[in-house]
CSV table of C-alpha atoms in Angstrom, one decimal:
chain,number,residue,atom,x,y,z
A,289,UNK,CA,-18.8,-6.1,12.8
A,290,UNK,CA,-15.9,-5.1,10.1
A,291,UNK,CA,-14.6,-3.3,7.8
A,292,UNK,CA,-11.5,-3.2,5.3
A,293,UNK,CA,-9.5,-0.4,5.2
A,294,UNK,CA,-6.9,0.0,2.3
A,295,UNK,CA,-3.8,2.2,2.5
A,296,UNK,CA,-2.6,3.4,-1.2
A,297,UNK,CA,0.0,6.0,-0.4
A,298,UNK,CA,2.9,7.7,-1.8
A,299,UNK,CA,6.8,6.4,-1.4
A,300,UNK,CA,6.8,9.1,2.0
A,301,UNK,CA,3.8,6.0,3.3
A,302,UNK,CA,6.7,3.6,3.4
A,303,UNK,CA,8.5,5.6,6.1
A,304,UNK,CA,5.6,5.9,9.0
A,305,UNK,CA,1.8,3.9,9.6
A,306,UNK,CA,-1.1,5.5,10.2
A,307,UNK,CA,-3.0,5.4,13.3
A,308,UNK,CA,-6.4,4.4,12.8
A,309,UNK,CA,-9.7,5.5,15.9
A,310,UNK,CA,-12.8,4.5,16.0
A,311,UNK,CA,-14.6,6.9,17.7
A,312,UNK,CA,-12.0,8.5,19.3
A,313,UNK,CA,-10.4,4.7,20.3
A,314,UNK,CA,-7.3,3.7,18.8
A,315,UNK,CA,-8.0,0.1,16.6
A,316,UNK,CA,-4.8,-0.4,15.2
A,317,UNK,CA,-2.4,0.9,12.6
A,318,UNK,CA,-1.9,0.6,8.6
A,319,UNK,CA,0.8,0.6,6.6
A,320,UNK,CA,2.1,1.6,2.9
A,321,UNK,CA,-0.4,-0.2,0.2
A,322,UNK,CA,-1.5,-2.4,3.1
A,323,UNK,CA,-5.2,-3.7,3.2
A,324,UNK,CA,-6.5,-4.9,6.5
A,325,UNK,CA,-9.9,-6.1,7.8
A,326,UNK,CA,-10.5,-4.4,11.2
A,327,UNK,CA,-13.4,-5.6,13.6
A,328,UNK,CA,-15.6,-2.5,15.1
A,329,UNK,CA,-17.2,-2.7,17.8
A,330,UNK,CA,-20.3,-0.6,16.9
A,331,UNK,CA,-22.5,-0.9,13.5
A,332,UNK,CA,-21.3,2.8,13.2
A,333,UNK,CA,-18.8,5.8,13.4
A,334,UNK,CA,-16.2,7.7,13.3
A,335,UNK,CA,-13.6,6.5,11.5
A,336,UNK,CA,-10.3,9.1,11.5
A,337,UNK,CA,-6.6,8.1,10.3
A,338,UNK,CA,-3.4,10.0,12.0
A,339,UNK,CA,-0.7,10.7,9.7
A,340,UNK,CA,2.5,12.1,12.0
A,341,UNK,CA,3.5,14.9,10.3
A,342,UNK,CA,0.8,15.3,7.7
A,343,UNK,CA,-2.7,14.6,7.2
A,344,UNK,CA,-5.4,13.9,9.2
A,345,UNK,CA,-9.2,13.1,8.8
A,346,UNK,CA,-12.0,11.5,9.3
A,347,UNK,CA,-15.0,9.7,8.2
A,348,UNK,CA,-18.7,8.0,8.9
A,349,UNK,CA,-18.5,4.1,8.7
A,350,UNK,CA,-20.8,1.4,8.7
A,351,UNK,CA,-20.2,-2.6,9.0
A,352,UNK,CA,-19.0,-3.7,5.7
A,353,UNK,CA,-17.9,-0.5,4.5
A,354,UNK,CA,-14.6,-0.6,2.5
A,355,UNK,CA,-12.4,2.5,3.0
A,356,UNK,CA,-9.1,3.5,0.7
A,357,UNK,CA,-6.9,6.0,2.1
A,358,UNK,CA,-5.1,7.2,-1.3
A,359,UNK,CA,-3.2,10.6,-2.0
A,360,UNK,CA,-2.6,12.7,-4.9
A,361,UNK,CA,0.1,15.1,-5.9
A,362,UNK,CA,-2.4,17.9,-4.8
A,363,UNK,CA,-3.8,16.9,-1.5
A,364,UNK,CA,-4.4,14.1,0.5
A,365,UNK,CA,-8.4,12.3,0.5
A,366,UNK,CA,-9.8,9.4,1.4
């Protein structure tokens, strides 16, 4: 089971990654306008991002799902 997460992020992205859990375990990390393809290893959950100094949050995710972390000048959303 997968699913592809892309990161489309301000310039302040370039500097750190963002730590991505699945249900509560850490699967890896993401990068400024990366896109990767993470295997899960239930058909559902949590998915959060950790941002070190800035955002946080989290959403429900199924296999297949395709996720884009994006900000705006406003606020951060996903």
């Amino acid at each position: 089971m997968e699913i592809t997460v892309k990161r489309r992020t301000w310039l302040l992205g370039l500097l750190n990654s963002l730590r991505l859990e699945f249900n509560g375990e850490k699967i890896g990390n993401i990068h400024f306008f990366q896109n990767k393809t993470i295997e899960i290893p239930e058909k559902e959950g949590r998915l959060k991002y950790v941002q070190i100094l800035d955002h946080n949050d989290e959403i429900h995710v199924k296999d297949g799902d395709i996720i884009i972390i994006k900000e705006n000048l406003i606020s951060t959303s996903n």
